[in-house]
Amino acid sequence: MTSDTPRSPTPPPTVRAVRHARSPLSWIWLVPAVAVLLTLGLTIHALMQRGPQITLQFSSAEGLEAKKTKLKYKDVEIGTVSDIALSDDRRSVKVTVAMQKQAEPLLVDDSRFWVVRPRIGTGGVSGLGTLLSGAYLAIDPGRSPQPRHTFIGLDKPPVVVNDMPGRQFLLSARDLGSLDIGVPVYFRRIPVGRVVGYALQQDGHGVEVRIFVDAPYDRFVNAGTRFWHADGLNVALDAEGLKLQMQSLVSVAVGGIAFANPDKDSDGADAPAQATPETRFELYTDRTEALRQPDSVVETYRLTFDESVRGLAIGAPVDFRGLTVGEVSRINFDYRRGADSIVMNAEIKLYPERFLRRWRNRATASSQLANTRAVVDDLVAKGLRAQLRTGNLLTGQRYVALDFFPKARAARVDWQQPVPRLPTQPGSLDSLQEQLQTLMDGLQKTLGQADQLIATADRTLLPELTATLKSARDTLQRADGVLASDAPTQQELRNTLREVGRAAGAVRNLADMLERQPEALITGKKAPQ
Amino acid sequence: MSQWTPFSAARAGRALCTTCGMLGRPVETAHCRRCGTRLHFRKTDSIQRSWALLLAAYALYLPANLLPITETRSIFGVQRDTILSGVVYLWSDGSWAIAGVVFIASIVVPLLKLFSLTLLVLSVQRRWRWQPLPRARLYRFLELIGRWSMLDVFVVAILVTLVQARSLAAVEPGSGILAFAAVVVLSMLATQAFDPRLIWEPLDAPVNTAPSRENRP
C-alpha cells in the first residue's frame, strides 16, 4: 500500500477490471440453462413415459423377477415388473407391473396376460428364447373400449391372439375325444386353424369346443358347414362293417377337427347363409355322420320284440330296403306283473325326409310329409313291419329292418300313445332259430323218452333175460349130453340104426327073392340048388 | 490477522501472464507484451462462471445417477445399469470392497466435489474471512481429484469397445454416462474457473475498512 499511494490518482485497477468483466448476463449462463433444460426435459419425458400401474394375478410367479421381468407386446418392452407379492388370501401371486404411457390403450377389459416360458406342446416348441433370457410377460390386447388395470393372468399362452385375422366358431360335441387346445383344424386336409378352448356345457350334457379358423379360410365356414373329429385313426365296426379312416400323421398323434361343406343337392338347395359368431355347430364323431343330410323332422316309434335284442345297439341303423332311414335311440324292456312275457322295447328315430327326399315328386312329398300318419297307416296296412335282422354274421350286429310282409297279421298303429308303436315281425333268422329250437326240443324229448325206456328195460328185462339164458344154457348142456358120440343114447341109436339097416337088408333080400320067386309067398322058399 | 497486510500484485497494478508468466501491467497494456495473451488481475467472471458451471453440474447430476450408464444386450436379454444398480449388484455379489470403491469414486466424490466447490464459491462471494488456509487446501485437493471421476466414463468406453460380440453380447453406452461425463467435466471447469486468489482478497483489506470497498486506495 505504501509504495502504491503516489499513483493513486488512477482508479484502483482491481475495481475497474472487475467492473469491466461484469456484464448483466454472461454467456456462461447458457451452460446451466442448457443443463437444466436437458434435465427438465428428461424428467418430463420420464414422467410422460410413465404409464399406469397394473396388477396381474398368477397362480405362480415362476420365472418372474421384480424390477427385471419385462412385459412385452410384439417383443417390444412396454412395462417392467415392479413388485411381486402374495395375494391377500395367499392363493395366488400378485404381480405389479409399471407400464409405459404408450401401453395405456392396450390395457382394456378383455386384454389377456400370460407368462412366456419355454413350452413343448402339440403345436411345437415355443418360447425357446426365454430359456436364456428368463421368462417375460406377454399381453394380448383386447378390443373393448373399457379400460382396466387389474387382470387375472392366464396359465397357458392363448392359442389365438386378438390381432390374428380369422374367426372363432363354437362347436358342441358329445365328448372331447382326443382334442386339446392347439390341435389343428383341417379343411380339405389343409391345416387352417386350431382349437382354442373347450369347456363343459353348463348342464354337463356335452362339451363346447371353441376353434379359430385363420383368415382366408374362415369364409369357407358357413351355416351349413359340418365339423367332425378327425381323430387320426378311426376304426368303426358296426352293422355296416369295418370302417377305417385316417386324416394325417399329425392328427394321428394329436387328433384334430376337420370340416367340409356338404355337396349341394342335385336339385340345388339355396346356398347356405354365412356363419355368424352365434352360430353353433355340431361336432360329429366322424365324416360319414357329419356329411349326412340333416334331419329336421324326427319321428319316434316304439318297437316291441318278443325275441332277444342281443346285438342291437343304440345307434344301430333302421334300414328300409337298404336305405338308412333312422336309428335306434333307446332299448329297454317292459315287464308287467301278470303279463305272461317280458317284451323288449326299442325306440327308433325315423327321419321321414329321407324317404321323401328320394321321391320324384317333391310337391306331393311335402304334402305327404305333413300327413305322415296317414302315410304310415297306409304302409302298415300294406304290410310294413319292423324286423330285427343280423347285419353282420361275424359280429352278430343287428339292425332294424322295415319291410313289407304281405302275409303278416293285420295290425294298426295306435296314435293315442305318446310314442306310437309300429308292428313288428319276428326276425327271419330268428324264426329259423326258433324252428330249430323246437326241433331240438322235440329231439331232446324223444331222446329223453328213449333214455327212460332203456332205463326201464334195464331194470325189469335184464334179470329175466339172465334167468332165461341160464335155463337155455342148461337145456343146451343137456342136449349136448344127449348128442355126444359116446353117450348111451347115441350108442343105442347107432345100434338101433344098425338093426334097422340089417332089417332093411333083410327086407331087400326078401324083396329080391320075391321078385325072382314070387311063388315063394305061397310055396315057400325053395332050397338052394 | 487484521494487522497482516500482504503485498499483492494486483494492488501494485501488476499481473502475471497466465501463458508465459511475464509480469505485465494490465492497466497500461491489456495484452502481454511478450506473447499477446490478455492480461487479467483475476480470472474473468470467476464467481459468476463458477456458479453457472456448478449449477449445470448439479442439474446434470440427477440424470447421471438415474439414467442407465450401460445397456448390455446379450442373449439373456437387455439389461440397463445405472451407477447405483452397479454398486448394488457388486455389493450383493459379495464384492464389498469394489462396491465401496465404485460408490465412493462415482457417487460420493462427485457430490462432495460439487458441495465443496459450492462452499468455496459461496465463501468467496460473501467475502468470508473464515479458515482461508484449509479452504485453499481444499481447492488444491479438488483440482487434484477432479479428473479421477472420469474413471467411470473410461470404464464404460472400454467396455463398449471391448464387448461387441454381435448377437451374443454387446454393451452400449447409456445416456446416463453422457450426463455423468458432463457432470465431471463441468465440475472440473468450475474448479478451473474459480480463482483461489479470491479466498485471500477479503483478508487483504484491513478489518475495519473492509465494508467500504470502493473507498479503498
XYZ file of C-alpha atoms in Angstrom:
746
model
C 0.000 0.000 0.000
C 2.759 2.298 0.918
C 4.509 2.173 -2.412
C 1.318 2.486 -4.411
C -0.001 5.649 -2.820
C 1.768 8.091 -5.135
C -0.047 6.631 -8.163
C -3.361 6.675 -6.566
C -4.911 9.294 -8.946
C -5.675 6.471 -11.324
C -8.699 4.477 -10.160
C -7.882 1.212 -8.415
C -7.227 -1.332 -11.197
C -8.886 -4.178 -9.387
C -12.152 -2.453 -9.295
C -12.035 -1.464 -12.913
C -11.015 -4.908 -14.037
C -13.809 -6.490 -12.111
C -16.336 -3.967 -13.303
C -15.283 -4.373 -16.856
C -15.938 -8.068 -16.733
C -19.335 -7.770 -15.083
C -21.935 -7.860 -17.769
C -25.532 -8.271 -16.745
C -25.793 -11.676 -18.379
C -22.697 -13.574 -19.309
C -22.765 -16.256 -21.996
C -21.668 -18.691 -19.358
C -25.216 -18.855 -18.062
C -26.146 -20.658 -21.224
C -24.412 -23.743 -19.842
C -26.579 -24.231 -16.736
C -29.602 -23.169 -18.721
C -28.960 -25.938 -21.207
C -28.233 -28.396 -18.430
C -31.377 -27.500 -16.532
C -33.427 -27.659 -19.701
C -31.945 -31.037 -20.506
C -32.667 -32.401 -17.067
C -36.133 -30.934 -17.060
C -36.751 -32.376 -20.483
C -35.574 -35.791 -19.379
C -37.680 -35.609 -16.251
C -40.751 -34.582 -18.165
C -40.064 -37.283 -20.713
C -39.705 -39.874 -17.988
C -42.886 -38.666 -16.341
C -44.696 -38.736 -19.638
C -43.421 -42.216 -20.319
C -44.654 -43.398 -17.018
C -47.876 -45.210 -17.579
C -50.316 -46.776 -15.218
C -49.547 -49.489 -12.742
C -51.398 -52.702 -13.369
C -51.851 -55.718 -11.165
C -51.841 -59.211 -12.600
C -52.840 -62.280 -10.720
C -50.999 -65.507 -11.462
C -51.061 -68.895 -9.872
C -47.311 -68.888 -9.587
C -44.507 -66.398 -10.033
C -42.204 -68.965 -11.551
C -39.501 -67.240 -13.553
C -40.674 -63.748 -12.674
C -38.379 -61.262 -11.016
C -39.215 -57.870 -9.645
C -37.541 -54.994 -11.500
C -36.153 -57.395 -14.103
C -39.002 -59.162 -15.833
C -40.400 -57.187 -18.733
C -43.823 -57.037 -20.180
C -43.598 -57.232 -23.927
C -46.011 -56.819 -26.738
C -44.780 -57.904 -30.145
C -41.384 -58.198 -28.489
C -41.350 -54.520 -27.586
C -40.954 -53.695 -23.952
C -43.925 -51.816 -22.648
C -43.587 -52.426 -18.965
C -41.487 -53.793 -16.155
C -42.479 -55.867 -13.180
C -42.115 -53.605 -10.193
C -43.302 -55.858 -7.442
C -44.246 -59.477 -6.796
C -46.249 -60.328 -3.733
C -48.613 -62.974 -2.486
C -52.262 -62.154 -2.795
C -54.264 -61.402 0.304
C -55.649 -64.904 0.516
C -52.185 -66.317 -0.239
C -53.563 -68.479 -3.010
C -52.082 -66.645 -5.911
C -49.401 -64.174 -6.773
C -49.952 -60.503 -7.377
C -47.559 -59.082 -9.903
C -47.446 -55.316 -10.181
C -46.249 -54.016 -13.498
C -45.253 -50.449 -14.205
C -46.477 -49.812 -17.702
C -45.281 -47.248 -20.145
C -47.505 -44.475 -21.278
C -47.761 -45.838 -24.792
C -49.187 -49.077 -23.445
C -52.209 -47.422 -21.919
C -54.571 -48.134 -24.832
C -53.708 -51.825 -24.573
C -54.991 -52.106 -21.027
C -58.636 -52.788 -21.673
C -61.232 -55.079 -20.278
C -60.584 -58.119 -22.424
C -56.807 -57.929 -22.575
C -55.084 -61.104 -21.576
C -51.718 -61.634 -19.921
C -49.569 -64.700 -19.595
C -46.015 -65.653 -18.798
C -43.864 -66.689 -21.735
C -41.789 -69.657 -20.751
C -40.286 -72.417 -22.837
C -43.054 -74.867 -23.615
C -43.355 -78.039 -25.575
C -46.847 -78.613 -26.814
C -48.720 -80.231 -29.616
C -48.145 -77.224 -31.792
C -44.384 -77.416 -31.372
C -41.848 -75.781 -29.141
C -42.362 -72.197 -28.129
C -40.586 -69.633 -26.024
C -37.136 -71.113 -26.551
C -35.597 -67.663 -26.259
C -36.777 -67.429 -22.687
C -34.545 -70.374 -21.771
C -31.669 -67.938 -21.634
C -33.301 -64.596 -21.168
C -35.726 -65.697 -18.489
C -39.466 -65.556 -18.614
C -41.314 -62.440 -19.605
C -44.887 -61.323 -19.556
C -46.865 -61.040 -22.728
C -50.102 -59.279 -23.455
C -52.828 -59.913 -25.920
C -54.578 -56.559 -26.114
C -58.310 -56.689 -26.175
C -60.739 -54.697 -28.241
C -63.015 -53.488 -25.546
C -63.098 -49.714 -25.013
C -63.377 -50.238 -21.259
C -60.036 -49.570 -19.538
C -58.962 -51.882 -16.766
C -55.918 -52.172 -14.538
C -56.428 -55.417 -12.666
C -56.232 -58.668 -14.562
C -56.123 -62.358 -13.938
C -53.233 -63.858 -15.850
C -53.579 -66.953 -17.991
C -51.695 -70.067 -17.020
C -51.115 -71.028 -20.618
C -50.484 -68.748 -23.533
C -53.603 -68.262 -25.615
C -53.582 -70.155 -28.855
C -55.047 -67.297 -30.776
C -54.346 -63.680 -30.068
C -56.765 -60.914 -30.826
C -54.965 -59.335 -33.707
C -54.774 -62.532 -35.743
C -57.028 -62.356 -38.770
C -59.648 -65.031 -38.700
C -62.776 -66.007 -36.838
C -63.790 -68.106 -33.921
C -66.522 -70.700 -34.064
C -68.293 -72.623 -31.396
C -68.856 -76.343 -31.735
C -70.792 -78.569 -29.438
C -69.805 -82.171 -29.132
C -70.843 -85.153 -27.111
C -67.348 -85.563 -25.758
C -63.951 -84.058 -26.223
C -62.398 -87.064 -27.899
C -58.701 -86.652 -28.210
C -58.896 -82.899 -28.727
C -56.765 -80.492 -26.829
C -56.022 -76.829 -27.050
C -53.865 -76.175 -30.057
C -54.787 -79.195 -32.133
C -55.237 -78.360 -35.784
C -58.423 -77.799 -37.739
C -58.353 -79.143 -41.275
C -60.172 -78.131 -44.361
C -59.534 -80.475 -47.258
C -56.594 -81.738 -45.246
C -55.004 -78.303 -45.060
C -54.431 -77.111 -41.534
C -56.428 -73.876 -41.414
C -56.910 -73.282 -37.728
C -56.742 -74.731 -34.294
C -58.730 -75.466 -31.193
C -58.513 -72.543 -28.822
C -60.528 -73.766 -25.918
C -63.092 -76.131 -24.592
C -65.477 -76.253 -21.710
C -68.101 -78.497 -20.342
C -71.589 -77.315 -21.117
C -73.470 -75.774 -18.235
C -75.703 -78.782 -17.833
C -72.868 -81.256 -18.312
C -74.572 -82.835 -21.314
C -71.801 -82.076 -23.733
C -68.666 -80.201 -24.478
C -68.272 -76.847 -26.128
C -65.213 -76.568 -28.296
C -64.011 -73.212 -29.484
C -61.984 -73.206 -32.662
C -60.235 -70.497 -34.601
C -60.051 -70.551 -38.376
C -57.413 -68.363 -39.985
C -58.371 -65.526 -42.221
C -58.510 -66.635 -45.829
C -60.156 -69.912 -44.888
C -62.777 -68.689 -42.483
C -65.011 -67.721 -45.373
C -65.438 -71.410 -46.154
C -67.280 -71.836 -42.907
C -70.929 -71.155 -43.447
C -74.097 -72.076 -41.694
C -74.181 -75.416 -43.466
C -70.630 -76.461 -42.674
C -70.162 -79.781 -40.928
C -67.409 -80.441 -38.430
C -66.170 -83.801 -37.296
C -63.473 -85.344 -35.166
C -60.569 -86.020 -37.461
C -59.021 -88.300 -34.925
C -56.070 -89.745 -36.659
C -57.308 -93.255 -36.898
C -60.959 -94.058 -36.887
C -61.838 -97.709 -36.784
C -65.504 -98.476 -36.545
C -67.032 -101.908 -36.556
C -70.771 -101.878 -36.733
C -73.645 -103.371 -38.586
C -72.325 -101.660 -41.681
C -68.998 -103.409 -41.458
C -65.462 -102.292 -40.730
C -64.586 -98.679 -41.434
C -61.108 -97.245 -41.214
C -60.413 -93.568 -41.662
C -57.209 -91.662 -41.282
C -56.621 -87.951 -41.576
C -52.913 -87.247 -41.356
C -49.976 -88.367 -39.335
C -50.103 -85.261 -37.214
C -53.713 -85.839 -36.401
C -52.910 -89.463 -35.680
C -50.655 -88.168 -32.974
C -52.659 -85.256 -31.633
C -56.170 -85.546 -33.017
C -57.926 -82.759 -34.819
C -61.077 -81.375 -36.281
C -61.972 -81.378 -39.944
C -64.739 -79.541 -41.651
C -66.342 -79.618 -45.049
C -69.350 -78.263 -46.776
C -71.721 -80.951 -47.959
C -72.229 -81.187 -51.682
C -75.256 -79.354 -52.881
C -78.373 -81.307 -53.533
C -78.717 -82.171 -57.165
C -81.786 -80.031 -57.366
C -79.969 -77.063 -55.928
C -80.926 -76.043 -52.458
C -80.300 -72.446 -51.532
C -76.702 -71.523 -50.764
C -76.275 -71.663 -47.005
C -76.077 -68.386 -45.116
C -72.818 -67.032 -43.781
C -71.976 -68.251 -40.339
C -72.413 -65.678 -37.607
C -70.487 -65.654 -34.353
C -73.603 -67.009 -32.673
C -73.802 -69.989 -34.988
C -73.254 -73.166 -33.059
C -72.064 -76.162 -34.968
C -72.412 -79.799 -34.113
C -69.149 -81.694 -33.876
C -69.805 -85.132 -35.307
C -67.806 -88.197 -34.454
C -66.796 -88.999 -37.978
C -67.029 -87.835 -41.519
C -69.867 -90.106 -42.547
C -72.025 -88.958 -39.729
C -71.118 -85.372 -40.356
C -71.909 -85.376 -44.031
C -75.315 -86.977 -43.638
C -78.186 -84.822 -44.676
C -79.527 -83.020 -41.724
C -82.769 -84.443 -40.491
C -85.050 -81.762 -39.293
C -88.112 -83.959 -38.927
C -87.658 -86.734 -36.444
C -90.383 -89.163 -35.525
C -90.064 -91.585 -32.711
C -91.654 -95.000 -32.774
C -91.639 -97.848 -30.375
C -90.991 -101.401 -31.452
C -91.650 -104.353 -29.238
C -89.952 -107.651 -29.779
C -90.610 -110.951 -28.110
C -87.196 -112.137 -29.107
C -83.832 -111.173 -27.697
C -82.394 -107.876 -28.818
C -78.842 -109.036 -28.370
C -76.642 -107.427 -30.984
C -78.853 -104.390 -31.315
C -77.023 -101.313 -30.162
C -78.182 -97.779 -29.643
C -77.402 -96.024 -32.865
C -77.942 -99.135 -34.925
C -79.414 -98.237 -38.282
C -83.029 -98.548 -39.231
C -82.985 -99.776 -42.750
C -85.632 -99.663 -45.376
C -84.606 -101.953 -48.186
C -81.054 -100.760 -47.979
C -81.657 -97.099 -47.185
C -80.854 -95.998 -43.717
C -83.884 -94.066 -42.631
C -83.391 -93.869 -38.920
C -81.583 -95.165 -35.915
C -82.246 -96.957 -32.695
C -82.354 -94.467 -29.893
C -83.280 -96.491 -26.849
C -83.542 -100.131 -25.804
C -85.335 -101.299 -22.699
C -87.880 -103.871 -21.685
C -91.401 -103.897 -20.387
C -92.444 -106.040 -17.534
C -95.940 -106.031 -16.262
C -96.997 -108.169 -13.380
C -99.386 -110.719 -14.556
C -98.294 -110.487 -18.117
C -97.150 -113.759 -19.460
C -93.942 -112.499 -21.019
C -91.418 -109.726 -20.957
C -91.282 -107.710 -24.139
C -88.226 -105.929 -25.367
C -88.775 -102.327 -26.321
C -86.689 -100.484 -28.856
C -87.286 -96.859 -29.612
C -86.338 -95.762 -33.067
C -85.970 -92.372 -34.597
C -87.264 -92.171 -38.109
C -86.312 -89.431 -40.484
C -89.196 -89.354 -42.897
C -87.392 -86.775 -45.005
C -85.017 -89.462 -46.081
C -87.844 -91.323 -47.715
C -89.247 -88.254 -49.234
C -86.017 -86.795 -50.487
C -85.887 -89.618 -52.915
C -89.393 -89.228 -54.077
C -89.716 -87.977 -57.527
C -92.497 -85.625 -56.942
C -91.363 -83.100 -54.421
C -94.658 -81.297 -54.273
C -96.504 -84.405 -53.226
C -93.603 -85.293 -50.972
C -94.005 -82.178 -48.903
C -97.724 -82.632 -48.704
C -97.214 -86.226 -47.714
C -94.778 -85.173 -45.032
C -97.472 -83.069 -43.459
C -99.680 -86.092 -43.369
C -97.235 -88.684 -42.120
C -99.709 -90.565 -40.019
C -101.916 -91.316 -42.943
C -98.886 -92.497 -44.891
C -97.730 -94.720 -42.054
C -101.227 -96.124 -41.610
C -101.365 -96.844 -45.286
C -97.983 -98.541 -45.287
C -98.761 -100.615 -42.231
C -101.979 -101.740 -43.825
C -99.941 -102.830 -46.812
C -97.785 -104.934 -44.530
C -94.987 -102.675 -43.362
C -93.376 -104.270 -40.341
C -90.202 -103.828 -38.398
C -87.953 -106.774 -38.057
C -84.682 -107.464 -36.306
C -82.073 -108.644 -38.720
C -78.493 -109.618 -38.421
C -76.318 -107.198 -40.260
C -73.001 -108.810 -39.675
C -72.864 -112.525 -39.094
C -69.327 -112.290 -37.825
C -70.009 -109.842 -35.055
C -73.674 -110.517 -34.580
C -74.551 -106.846 -35.015
C -78.218 -106.376 -35.660
C -80.278 -103.700 -37.190
C -83.900 -102.904 -37.544
C -85.306 -103.507 -40.979
C -88.516 -102.043 -42.224
C -90.027 -104.181 -44.866
C -93.304 -105.383 -46.256
C -94.692 -108.681 -45.112
C -97.920 -109.152 -47.017
C -98.714 -112.298 -45.072
C -98.265 -110.618 -41.727
C -101.128 -110.471 -39.349
C -103.121 -107.306 -39.698
C -102.051 -104.585 -37.310
C -102.685 -100.933 -36.714
C -100.679 -98.098 -35.263
C -102.134 -96.697 -32.099
C -101.618 -92.980 -32.404
C -103.048 -92.314 -28.978
C -99.902 -93.428 -27.219
C -97.221 -90.878 -26.593
C -94.804 -92.950 -28.609
C -96.718 -94.801 -31.297
C -95.916 -98.431 -31.712
C -95.018 -99.892 -35.077
C -95.960 -103.519 -35.535
C -93.074 -105.942 -35.708
C -92.416 -109.261 -37.328
C -90.240 -111.930 -35.809
C -86.865 -111.934 -37.414
C -86.138 -114.289 -40.282
C -83.086 -115.819 -38.772
C -84.840 -115.675 -35.522
C -87.776 -117.754 -36.712
C -85.346 -120.198 -38.186
C -83.660 -120.328 -34.903
C -86.983 -120.841 -33.229
C -87.864 -123.734 -35.508
C -84.501 -125.197 -34.890
C -85.133 -124.747 -31.249
C -88.442 -126.554 -31.469
C -86.824 -129.298 -33.411
C -84.138 -129.607 -30.893
C -86.682 -129.580 -28.128
C -88.602 -132.481 -29.774
C -85.428 -134.346 -30.306
C -84.499 -133.827 -26.751
C -87.858 -135.093 -25.603
C -87.564 -138.194 -27.793
C -84.132 -138.819 -26.544
C -85.351 -138.477 -23.002
C -88.085 -140.972 -23.605
C -85.643 -143.395 -25.188
C -83.489 -142.925 -22.185
C -86.385 -143.738 -19.915
C -87.239 -146.772 -21.973
C -83.744 -148.038 -21.738
C -83.762 -147.490 -18.049
C -86.971 -149.463 -17.649
C -85.601 -152.235 -19.778
C -82.514 -152.144 -17.719
C -84.447 -152.507 -14.531
C -87.061 -155.253 -15.417
C -85.953 -157.062 -18.536
C -82.393 -157.775 -17.637
C -82.884 -160.228 -14.651
C -85.450 -162.246 -16.579
C -83.203 -162.375 -19.525
C -80.421 -163.654 -17.307
C -82.625 -166.460 -15.954
C -83.789 -167.421 -19.397
C -80.287 -167.541 -20.623
C -79.290 -169.750 -17.728
C -82.088 -172.235 -18.404
C -81.257 -172.126 -22.072
C -77.665 -172.929 -21.191
C -78.901 -175.891 -19.094
C -81.017 -177.112 -21.938
C -78.161 -176.840 -24.285
C -75.904 -178.668 -21.869
C -78.418 -181.390 -21.612
C -78.807 -181.556 -25.335
C -75.045 -181.617 -25.533
C -75.056 -184.656 -23.231
C -77.639 -186.312 -25.344
C -75.944 -185.569 -28.587
C -72.369 -186.585 -27.577
C -70.896 -189.504 -29.665
C -70.155 -191.639 -26.635
C -73.493 -191.057 -24.999
C -75.605 -194.202 -24.381
C -78.452 -192.720 -26.309
C -76.174 -192.347 -29.263
C -74.912 -195.887 -28.836
C -78.368 -197.219 -28.678
C -79.390 -195.066 -31.556
C -76.482 -196.397 -33.555
C -77.284 -199.943 -32.635
C -80.875 -199.335 -33.465
C -79.936 -197.868 -36.751
C -77.677 -200.816 -37.429
C -80.527 -203.056 -36.576
C -82.759 -201.028 -38.858
C -80.082 -201.318 -41.594
C -79.950 -205.016 -41.113
C -83.673 -205.190 -41.152
C -83.722 -203.142 -44.322
C -81.168 -205.559 -45.893
C -83.358 -208.469 -44.964
C -86.330 -206.765 -46.454
C -84.311 -206.043 -49.620
C -83.297 -209.728 -49.774
C -86.887 -210.665 -49.277
C -87.921 -208.309 -51.963
C -85.286 -209.677 -54.341
C -86.307 -213.232 -53.633
C -89.924 -212.373 -54.096
C -89.109 -210.771 -57.404
C -87.326 -213.832 -58.524
C -89.649 -216.354 -56.963
C -92.993 -214.686 -56.360
C -94.452 -218.132 -55.739
C -92.379 -218.399 -52.720
C -95.079 -216.492 -50.984
C -97.252 -219.390 -51.319
C -94.876 -222.230 -51.795
C -92.219 -221.047 -49.603
C -88.648 -220.877 -50.230
C -87.012 -223.344 -52.451
C -83.894 -224.934 -51.359
C -80.726 -223.612 -52.926
C -79.583 -225.503 -55.962
C -4.937 -11.205 11.229
C -6.145 -7.705 10.871
C -2.633 -6.411 11.116
C -1.480 -8.645 8.332
C -1.310 -6.529 5.179
C 0.374 -8.501 2.462
C 1.688 -7.090 -0.691
C -0.275 -8.194 -3.757
C 0.463 -7.897 -7.428
C -2.991 -6.589 -8.172
C -2.586 -3.887 -5.634
C 0.672 -2.961 -7.339
C -1.132 -2.836 -10.655
C 0.709 -5.862 -11.957
C -0.480 -9.229 -13.195
C 1.257 -12.347 -14.392
C 0.638 -13.512 -17.885
C -1.109 -16.873 -17.474
C 0.609 -18.257 -20.554
C 4.238 -17.191 -20.418
C 4.466 -15.978 -16.842
C 5.732 -12.495 -17.722
C 4.801 -9.789 -15.305
C 2.741 -7.176 -17.064
C 0.730 -4.062 -16.336
C -2.839 -4.720 -17.379
C -3.726 -1.115 -16.762
C -1.365 0.122 -19.432
C -1.418 -2.752 -21.910
C -4.306 -5.127 -21.927
C -2.174 -7.783 -23.514
C 1.059 -9.448 -22.532
C 3.877 -7.712 -24.227
C 5.665 -10.956 -24.908
C 3.061 -13.430 -26.004
C -0.034 -11.338 -26.531
C -2.222 -13.122 -24.020
C -4.884 -10.976 -22.476
C -3.896 -9.934 -19.014
C -6.221 -10.097 -16.012
C -5.752 -9.255 -12.397
C -8.157 -12.040 -11.519
C -9.799 -14.755 -13.593
C -12.572 -13.214 -15.617
C -16.026 -13.514 -14.087
C -14.634 -16.132 -11.789
C -17.514 -16.306 -9.373
C -20.207 -15.998 -11.988
C -18.717 -18.670 -14.202
C -18.125 -20.978 -11.279
C -21.727 -20.583 -10.261
C -23.017 -21.227 -13.739
C -20.927 -24.320 -14.292
C -21.730 -25.599 -10.820
C -25.434 -25.194 -11.370
C -25.155 -27.011 -14.680
C -23.263 -29.813 -12.964
C -25.922 -30.010 -10.255
C -28.629 -30.141 -12.859
C -26.959 -32.978 -14.700
C -26.082 -34.899 -11.570
C -29.661 -36.132 -11.373
C -29.876 -37.775 -14.807
C -26.312 -39.002 -14.393
C -27.400 -41.142 -11.482
C -30.885 -42.031 -12.623
C -30.316 -42.887 -16.260
C -28.615 -46.107 -17.239
C -24.909 -45.788 -17.961
C -24.642 -49.060 -19.832
C -27.060 -51.072 -21.861
C -25.947 -54.675 -22.054
C -27.579 -56.612 -24.840
C -26.993 -60.311 -24.709
C -28.829 -63.483 -25.426
C -30.096 -63.192 -21.894
C -31.923 -60.037 -22.793
C -31.293 -56.358 -22.353
C -30.011 -55.097 -19.069
C -29.725 -51.457 -18.204
C -27.482 -50.483 -15.360
C -27.305 -47.238 -13.532
C -24.304 -46.413 -11.378
C -26.205 -47.227 -8.253
C -27.559 -50.523 -9.596
C -23.986 -51.499 -10.430
C -22.938 -50.736 -6.879
C -25.888 -52.693 -5.528
C -25.040 -55.582 -7.806
C -21.418 -55.620 -6.681
C -22.475 -55.368 -3.069
C -24.968 -58.208 -3.276
C -22.416 -60.204 -5.188
C -20.083 -60.051 -2.226
C -17.504 -57.704 -3.734
C -17.875 -55.197 -0.956
C -14.504 -53.588 -1.495
C -15.134 -52.897 -5.170
C -18.657 -51.801 -4.386
C -17.221 -49.378 -1.854
C -14.642 -48.031 -4.282
C -17.218 -47.536 -7.015
C -19.659 -45.987 -4.608
C -17.072 -43.537 -3.288
C -15.470 -42.737 -6.636
C -18.647 -42.399 -8.636
C -21.247 -41.150 -6.250
C -19.696 -39.660 -3.136
C -16.686 -37.910 -4.668
C -18.539 -36.015 -7.418
C -21.155 -34.949 -4.927
C -18.570 -33.869 -2.357
C -16.698 -32.047 -5.069
C -19.794 -30.133 -6.011
C -20.581 -29.311 -2.390
C -17.002 -28.234 -1.633
C -16.859 -26.019 -4.652
C -20.193 -24.512 -3.732
C -18.816 -23.776 -0.308
C -15.710 -22.151 -1.796
C -17.603 -20.004 -4.284
C -20.128 -19.007 -1.651
C -17.403 -18.108 0.836
C -15.566 -16.030 -1.726
C -18.718 -14.249 -2.865
C -19.634 -13.444 0.714
C -16.013 -12.433 1.366
C -15.773 -14.742 4.335
C -12.613 -14.489 6.327
C -13.123 -17.903 7.837
C -10.345 -20.551 7.606
C -8.648 -19.345 4.427
C -5.808 -21.832 4.522
C -7.926 -25.025 4.761
C -10.106 -23.576 2.013
C -7.068 -23.097 -0.185
C -6.004 -26.658 0.544
C -9.469 -27.884 -0.226
C -9.250 -26.150 -3.567
C -5.936 -27.768 -4.404
C -7.334 -31.119 -3.399
C -10.360 -30.588 -5.636
C -8.159 -29.778 -8.585
C -6.186 -32.930 -7.943
C -9.045 -35.400 -7.696
C -11.239 -33.811 -10.315
C -10.022 -35.892 -13.204
C -10.270 -39.185 -11.335
C -14.008 -39.169 -11.559
C -13.656 -39.654 -15.266
C -12.687 -43.228 -14.455
C -16.271 -44.357 -14.803
C -16.529 -42.827 -18.204
C -13.352 -44.542 -19.322
C -14.533 -47.890 -17.964
C -17.721 -47.583 -19.953
C -15.787 -46.506 -23.038
C -13.506 -49.530 -22.749
C -16.415 -51.891 -22.093
C -18.295 -50.611 -25.071
C -15.353 -51.103 -27.390
C -14.340 -54.473 -25.970
C -17.665 -56.220 -25.575
C -19.026 -56.211 -29.085
C -19.725 -59.858 -29.829
C -22.502 -59.048 -32.236
C -25.540 -61.080 -31.424
C -24.122 -62.758 -28.349
C -23.476 -59.722 -26.272
C -22.962 -56.042 -26.793
C -22.541 -53.184 -24.416
C -23.812 -49.823 -25.433
C -23.340 -46.582 -23.556
C -26.449 -45.303 -21.913
C -27.402 -41.663 -21.808
C -26.520 -41.620 -18.130
C -22.819 -41.828 -18.854
C -23.056 -38.729 -21.029
C -24.661 -36.844 -18.197
C -22.094 -38.225 -15.794
C -19.221 -37.172 -18.012
C -20.824 -33.763 -18.321
C -21.032 -33.503 -14.532
C -17.365 -34.372 -14.182
C -16.251 -32.021 -16.931
C -18.461 -29.203 -15.720
C -17.203 -29.545 -12.170
C -13.628 -29.557 -13.454
C -14.338 -26.434 -15.476
C -15.983 -24.870 -12.475
C -12.908 -25.637 -10.406
C -10.791 -24.075 -13.080
C -12.988 -21.019 -13.344
C -12.690 -20.481 -9.643
C -9.892 -18.150 -8.691
C -8.320 -19.286 -5.424
C -6.705 -15.902 -5.026
C -10.145 -14.576 -4.198
C -10.025 -16.571 -0.988
C -7.388 -14.207 0.255
C -8.837 -10.957 -1.027
C -11.119 -10.220 1.886
C -8.160 -10.830 4.173
C -6.031 -8.288 2.332
C -8.291 -5.496 3.340
C -7.965 -4.417 6.949
C -10.887 -5.499 9.010
C -12.016 -2.002 9.860
C -12.076 -0.794 6.255
C -13.479 -3.972 4.777
C -17.130 -2.893 4.376
C -16.328 0.143 2.161
C -14.637 -1.479 -0.730
C -14.944 1.496 -3.010
C -13.025 3.714 -0.660
C -10.044 1.538 -0.762
C -6.969 3.399 -2.023
